[in-house]
Short mmCIF file of C-alpha atoms in Angstrom, two decimals:
data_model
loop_
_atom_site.label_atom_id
_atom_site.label_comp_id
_atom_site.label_asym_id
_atom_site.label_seq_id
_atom_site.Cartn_x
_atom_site.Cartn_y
_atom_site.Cartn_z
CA UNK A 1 -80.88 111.62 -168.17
CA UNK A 2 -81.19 109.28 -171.39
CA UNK A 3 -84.82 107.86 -170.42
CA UNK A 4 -86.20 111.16 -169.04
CA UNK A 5 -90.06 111.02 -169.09
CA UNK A 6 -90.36 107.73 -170.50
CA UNK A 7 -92.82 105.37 -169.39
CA UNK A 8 -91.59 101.83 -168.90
CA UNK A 9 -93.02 99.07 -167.72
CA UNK A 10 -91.03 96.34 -165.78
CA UNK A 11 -91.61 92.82 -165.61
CA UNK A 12 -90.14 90.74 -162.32
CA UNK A 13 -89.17 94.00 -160.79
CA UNK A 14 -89.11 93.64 -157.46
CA UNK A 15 -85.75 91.40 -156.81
CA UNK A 16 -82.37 90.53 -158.86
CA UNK A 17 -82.29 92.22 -162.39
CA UNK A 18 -85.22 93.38 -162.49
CA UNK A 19 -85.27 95.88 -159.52
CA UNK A 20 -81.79 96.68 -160.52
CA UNK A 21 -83.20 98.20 -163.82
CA UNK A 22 -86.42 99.57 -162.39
CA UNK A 23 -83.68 101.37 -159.96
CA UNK A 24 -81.16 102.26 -163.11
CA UNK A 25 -84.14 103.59 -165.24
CA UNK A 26 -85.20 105.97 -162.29
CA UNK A 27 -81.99 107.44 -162.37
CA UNK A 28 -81.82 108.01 -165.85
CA UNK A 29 -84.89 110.21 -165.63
CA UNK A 30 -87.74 107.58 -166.40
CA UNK A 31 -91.25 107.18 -165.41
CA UNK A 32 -91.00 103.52 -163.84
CA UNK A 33 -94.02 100.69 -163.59
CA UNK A 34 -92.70 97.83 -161.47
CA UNK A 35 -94.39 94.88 -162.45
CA UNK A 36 -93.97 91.85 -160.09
CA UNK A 37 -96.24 88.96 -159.13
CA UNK A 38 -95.44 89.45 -155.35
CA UNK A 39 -97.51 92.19 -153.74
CA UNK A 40 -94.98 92.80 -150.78
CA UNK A 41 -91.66 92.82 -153.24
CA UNK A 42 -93.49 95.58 -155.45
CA UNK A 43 -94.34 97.58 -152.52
CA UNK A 44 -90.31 97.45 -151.68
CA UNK A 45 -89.55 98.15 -155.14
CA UNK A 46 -91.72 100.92 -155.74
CA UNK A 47 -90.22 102.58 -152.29
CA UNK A 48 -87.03 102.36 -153.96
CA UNK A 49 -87.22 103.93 -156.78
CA UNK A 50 -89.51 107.01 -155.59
CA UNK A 51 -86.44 107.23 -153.01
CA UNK A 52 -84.62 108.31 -156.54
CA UNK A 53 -87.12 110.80 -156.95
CA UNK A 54 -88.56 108.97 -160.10
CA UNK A 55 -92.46 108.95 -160.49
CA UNK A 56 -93.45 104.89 -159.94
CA UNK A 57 -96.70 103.00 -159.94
CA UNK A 58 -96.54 99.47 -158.94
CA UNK A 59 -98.72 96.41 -159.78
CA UNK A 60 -99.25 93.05 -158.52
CA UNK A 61 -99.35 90.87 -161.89
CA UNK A 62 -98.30 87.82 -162.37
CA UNK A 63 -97.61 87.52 -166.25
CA UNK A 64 -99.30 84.61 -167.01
CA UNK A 65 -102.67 86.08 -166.43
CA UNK A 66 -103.56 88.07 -170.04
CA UNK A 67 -106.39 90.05 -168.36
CA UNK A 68 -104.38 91.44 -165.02
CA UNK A 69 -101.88 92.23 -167.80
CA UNK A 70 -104.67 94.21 -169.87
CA UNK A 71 -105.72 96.25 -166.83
CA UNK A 72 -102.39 96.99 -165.62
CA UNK A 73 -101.69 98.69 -169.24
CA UNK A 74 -105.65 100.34 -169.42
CA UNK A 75 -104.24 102.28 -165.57
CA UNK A 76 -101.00 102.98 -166.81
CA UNK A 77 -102.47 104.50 -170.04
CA UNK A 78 -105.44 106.40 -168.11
CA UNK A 79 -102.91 107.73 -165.83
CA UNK A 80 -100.02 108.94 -168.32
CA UNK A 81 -101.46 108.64 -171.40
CA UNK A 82 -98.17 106.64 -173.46
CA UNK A 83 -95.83 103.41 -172.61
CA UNK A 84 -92.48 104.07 -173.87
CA UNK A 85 -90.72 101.22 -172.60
CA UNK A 86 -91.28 97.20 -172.15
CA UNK A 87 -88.50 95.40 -170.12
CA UNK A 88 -89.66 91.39 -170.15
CA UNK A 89 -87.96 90.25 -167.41
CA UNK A 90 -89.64 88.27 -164.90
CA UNK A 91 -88.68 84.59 -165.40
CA UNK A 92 -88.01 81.31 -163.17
CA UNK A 93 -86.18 78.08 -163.40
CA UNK A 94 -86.92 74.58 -162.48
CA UNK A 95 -84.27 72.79 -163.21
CA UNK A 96 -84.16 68.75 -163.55
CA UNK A 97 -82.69 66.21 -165.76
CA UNK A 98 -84.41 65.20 -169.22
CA UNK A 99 -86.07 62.15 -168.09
CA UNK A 100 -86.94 63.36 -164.49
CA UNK A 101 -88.50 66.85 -165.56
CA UNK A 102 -92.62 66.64 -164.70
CA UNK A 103 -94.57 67.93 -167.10
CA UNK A 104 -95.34 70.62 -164.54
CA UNK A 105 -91.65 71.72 -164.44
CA UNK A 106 -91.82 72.11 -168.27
CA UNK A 107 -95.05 73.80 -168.37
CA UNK A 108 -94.37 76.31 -165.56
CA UNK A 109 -91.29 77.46 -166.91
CA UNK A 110 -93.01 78.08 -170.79
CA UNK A 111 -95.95 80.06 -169.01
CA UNK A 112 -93.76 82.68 -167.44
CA UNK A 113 -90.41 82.89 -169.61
CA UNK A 114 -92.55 82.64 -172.98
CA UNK A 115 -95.71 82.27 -172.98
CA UNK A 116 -95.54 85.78 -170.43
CA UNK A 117 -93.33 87.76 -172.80
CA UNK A 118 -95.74 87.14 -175.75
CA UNK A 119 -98.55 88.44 -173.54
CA UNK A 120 -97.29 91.15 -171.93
CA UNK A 121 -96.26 92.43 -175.35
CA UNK A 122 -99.46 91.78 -176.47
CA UNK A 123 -100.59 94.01 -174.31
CA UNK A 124 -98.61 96.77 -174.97
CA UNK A 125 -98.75 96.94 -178.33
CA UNK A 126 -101.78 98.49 -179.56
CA UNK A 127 -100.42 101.98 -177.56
CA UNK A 128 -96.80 101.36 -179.05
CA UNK A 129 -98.40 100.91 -182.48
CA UNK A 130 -100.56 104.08 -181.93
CA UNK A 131 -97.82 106.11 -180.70
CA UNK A 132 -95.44 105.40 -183.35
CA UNK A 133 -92.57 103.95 -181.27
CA UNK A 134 -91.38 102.03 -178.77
CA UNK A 135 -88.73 99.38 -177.39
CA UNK A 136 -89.43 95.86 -176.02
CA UNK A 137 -86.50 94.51 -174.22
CA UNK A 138 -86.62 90.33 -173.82
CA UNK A 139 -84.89 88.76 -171.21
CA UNK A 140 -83.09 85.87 -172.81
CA UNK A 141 -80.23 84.10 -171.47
CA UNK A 142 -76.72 82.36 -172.68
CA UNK A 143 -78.38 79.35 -172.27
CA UNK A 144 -80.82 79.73 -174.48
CA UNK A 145 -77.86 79.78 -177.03
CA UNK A 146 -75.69 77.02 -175.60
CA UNK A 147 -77.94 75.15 -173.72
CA UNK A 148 -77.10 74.16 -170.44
CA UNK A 149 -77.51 70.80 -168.39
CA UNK A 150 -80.52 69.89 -166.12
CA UNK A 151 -82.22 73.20 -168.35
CA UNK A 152 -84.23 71.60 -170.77
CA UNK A 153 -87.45 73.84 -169.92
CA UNK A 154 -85.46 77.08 -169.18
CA UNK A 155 -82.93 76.65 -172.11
CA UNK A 156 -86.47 76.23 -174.66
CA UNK A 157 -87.87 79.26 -173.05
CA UNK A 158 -85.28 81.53 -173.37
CA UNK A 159 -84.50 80.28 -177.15
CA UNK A 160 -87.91 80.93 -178.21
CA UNK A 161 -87.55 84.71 -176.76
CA UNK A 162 -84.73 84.87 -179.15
CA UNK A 163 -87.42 83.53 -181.70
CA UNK A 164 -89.76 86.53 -181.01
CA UNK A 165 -87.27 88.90 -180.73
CA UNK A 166 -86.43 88.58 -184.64
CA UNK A 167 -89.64 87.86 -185.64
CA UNK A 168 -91.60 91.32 -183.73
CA UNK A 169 -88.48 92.95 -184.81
CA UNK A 170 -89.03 92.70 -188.58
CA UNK A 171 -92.96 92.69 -188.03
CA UNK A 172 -92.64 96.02 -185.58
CA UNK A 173 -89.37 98.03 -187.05
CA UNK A 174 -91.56 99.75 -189.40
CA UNK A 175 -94.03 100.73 -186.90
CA UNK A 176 -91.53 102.88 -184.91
CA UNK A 177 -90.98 100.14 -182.53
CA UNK A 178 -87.56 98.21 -181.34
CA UNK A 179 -86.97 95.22 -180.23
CA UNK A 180 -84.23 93.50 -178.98
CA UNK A 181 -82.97 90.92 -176.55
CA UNK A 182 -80.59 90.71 -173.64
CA UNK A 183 -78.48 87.26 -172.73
CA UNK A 184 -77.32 87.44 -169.85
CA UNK A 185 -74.61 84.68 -168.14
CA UNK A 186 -74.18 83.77 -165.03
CA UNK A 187 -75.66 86.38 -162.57
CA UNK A 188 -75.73 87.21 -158.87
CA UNK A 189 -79.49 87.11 -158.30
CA UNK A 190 -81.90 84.89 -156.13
CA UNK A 191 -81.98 82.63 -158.72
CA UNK A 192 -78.38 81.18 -157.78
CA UNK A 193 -78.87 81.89 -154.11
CA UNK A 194 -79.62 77.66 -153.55
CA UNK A 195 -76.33 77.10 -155.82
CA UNK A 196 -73.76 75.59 -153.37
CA UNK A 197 -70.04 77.30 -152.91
CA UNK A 198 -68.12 74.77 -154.74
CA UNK A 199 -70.86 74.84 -157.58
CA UNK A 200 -70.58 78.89 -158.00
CA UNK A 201 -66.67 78.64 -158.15
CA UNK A 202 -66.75 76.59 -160.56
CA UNK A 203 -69.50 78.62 -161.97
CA UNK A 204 -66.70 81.80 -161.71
CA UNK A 205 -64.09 79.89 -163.44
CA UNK A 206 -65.74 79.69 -166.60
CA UNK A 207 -65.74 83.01 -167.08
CA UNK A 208 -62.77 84.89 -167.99
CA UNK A 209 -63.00 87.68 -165.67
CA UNK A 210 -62.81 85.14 -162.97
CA UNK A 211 -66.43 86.13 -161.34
CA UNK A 212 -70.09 86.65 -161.51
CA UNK A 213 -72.33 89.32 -163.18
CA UNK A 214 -73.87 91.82 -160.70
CA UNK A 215 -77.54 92.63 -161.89
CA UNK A 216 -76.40 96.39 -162.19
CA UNK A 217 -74.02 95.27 -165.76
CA UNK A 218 -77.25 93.90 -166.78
CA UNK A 219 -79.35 96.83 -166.18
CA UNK A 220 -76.76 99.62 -167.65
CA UNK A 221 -77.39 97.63 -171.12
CA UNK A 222 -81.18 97.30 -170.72
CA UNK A 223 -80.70 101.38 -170.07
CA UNK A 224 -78.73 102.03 -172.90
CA UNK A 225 -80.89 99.85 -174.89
CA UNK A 226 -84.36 102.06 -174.20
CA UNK A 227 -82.53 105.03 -175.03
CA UNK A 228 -82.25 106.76 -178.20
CA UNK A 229 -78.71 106.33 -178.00
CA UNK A 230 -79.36 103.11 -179.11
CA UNK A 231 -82.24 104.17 -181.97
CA UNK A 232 -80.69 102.02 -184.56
CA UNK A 233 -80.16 98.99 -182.60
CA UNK A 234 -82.87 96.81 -183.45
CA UNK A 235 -83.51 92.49 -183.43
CA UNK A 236 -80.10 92.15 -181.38
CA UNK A 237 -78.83 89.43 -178.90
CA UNK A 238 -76.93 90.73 -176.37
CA UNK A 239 -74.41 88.66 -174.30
CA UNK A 240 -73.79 90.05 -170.82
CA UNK A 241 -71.76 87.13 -169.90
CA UNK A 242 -67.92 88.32 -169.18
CA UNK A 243 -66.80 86.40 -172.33
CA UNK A 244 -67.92 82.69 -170.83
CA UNK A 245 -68.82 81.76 -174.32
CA UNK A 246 -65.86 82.91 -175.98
#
């Protein structure tokens, strides 16, 4: 078990990624928080993974509230004393064109896929920094490499997480602590669920392996990033994407 006893908090756990690394982290051994703005998906999640005989708290944060983050890390701290682990994944899209995109499209995409990383890693931070160690894991994307059409908001978001990623990892490497990021492509999640057929095939043939990621290829690298086999892996981008940007 390569995350045995580690404590890891997970952001957007209860459906697509997310919930398939809170469920790949309790079978490698960890301790798992699942982390989700909906009440009744955290509940499922959390059911889940104690079915994998990991130990599991859950909480009902959203990430763009600083102080639900702060008291979700004071309980987690109270109760086992360390946080090994910070997987920022809970994000959303609202997708539009450039000139139709409200200014509440924008803005609710930069509150949860940025402005959420920065504070749940914020929050965090002072028991990483005490401790010695620990790994942040971003959530970034291929587009926010490429870019991508209609994804003006979600491409800037996901961009600026590769911005932070560098940045803490140079500011936090000598503290013990890692960070790095994972860009995932096109993915079977929820997110694509409103995508219609003829859109996702075309979706599949961009991609050399002719299909889409399943949120279990993006968890194994998330897993292997946490661990210490990956202890001198630190500020990298990883592409999950099945070579689409070859």
């Amino acid at each position: 078990m390569r995350l045995k006893n580690k404590v890891s908090i997970i952001t957007g756990a209860a459906q697509g990624i997310g919930l398939a690394t809170a469920l790949k982290f309790a079978e490698e051994g960890a301790t798992v928080i699942v982390c989700d703005m909906k009440a009744d998906g955290v509940d499922a999640a959390l059911a889940m993974v104690r079915a994998r005989g990991a130990q599991a708290q859950g909480y009902a944060v959203n990430v763009t509230d600083r102080q639900a983050l702060d008291a979700m890390v004071a309980a987690v701290m109270a109760h086992y004393g360390h946080i090994d682990v910070l997987v920022n994944n809970a994000g959303i899209t609202k997708d539009a064109r450039l000139q139709k995109m409200t200014m509440e499209q924008f803005d609710a995409v930069i509150d949860v896929n940025l402005r959420g990383v920065f504070h749940a890693t914020q929050a965090v931070l002072p028991a990483m920094v005490a401790q010695g160690s620990g790994v942040i894991l971003n959530a970034s994307s291929v587009v926010g490499i490429y870019g991508n059409f209609g994804q003006t908001n979600y491409a800037a978001s996901k961009f600026g997480v590769i911005g932070f990623t560098k940045t803490w990892s140079r500011e936090l490497g000598p503290k013990g602590i890692r960070v790095n990021a994972v860009a995932p492509g096109f993915v079977e999640t929820p997110i694509l669920a409103t995508i219609p057929d003829k859109v996702l095939q075309q979706m599949r043939e961009q991609v050399p392996l002719h299909r889409l990621g399943k949120p279990e290829e993006i968890a194994n690298v998330y897993a292997f990033l946490a661990s210490d086999e990956a202890s001198y892996v630190n500020g990298a981008v990883i592409e999950v994407s099945g070579g689409m940007t070859v």
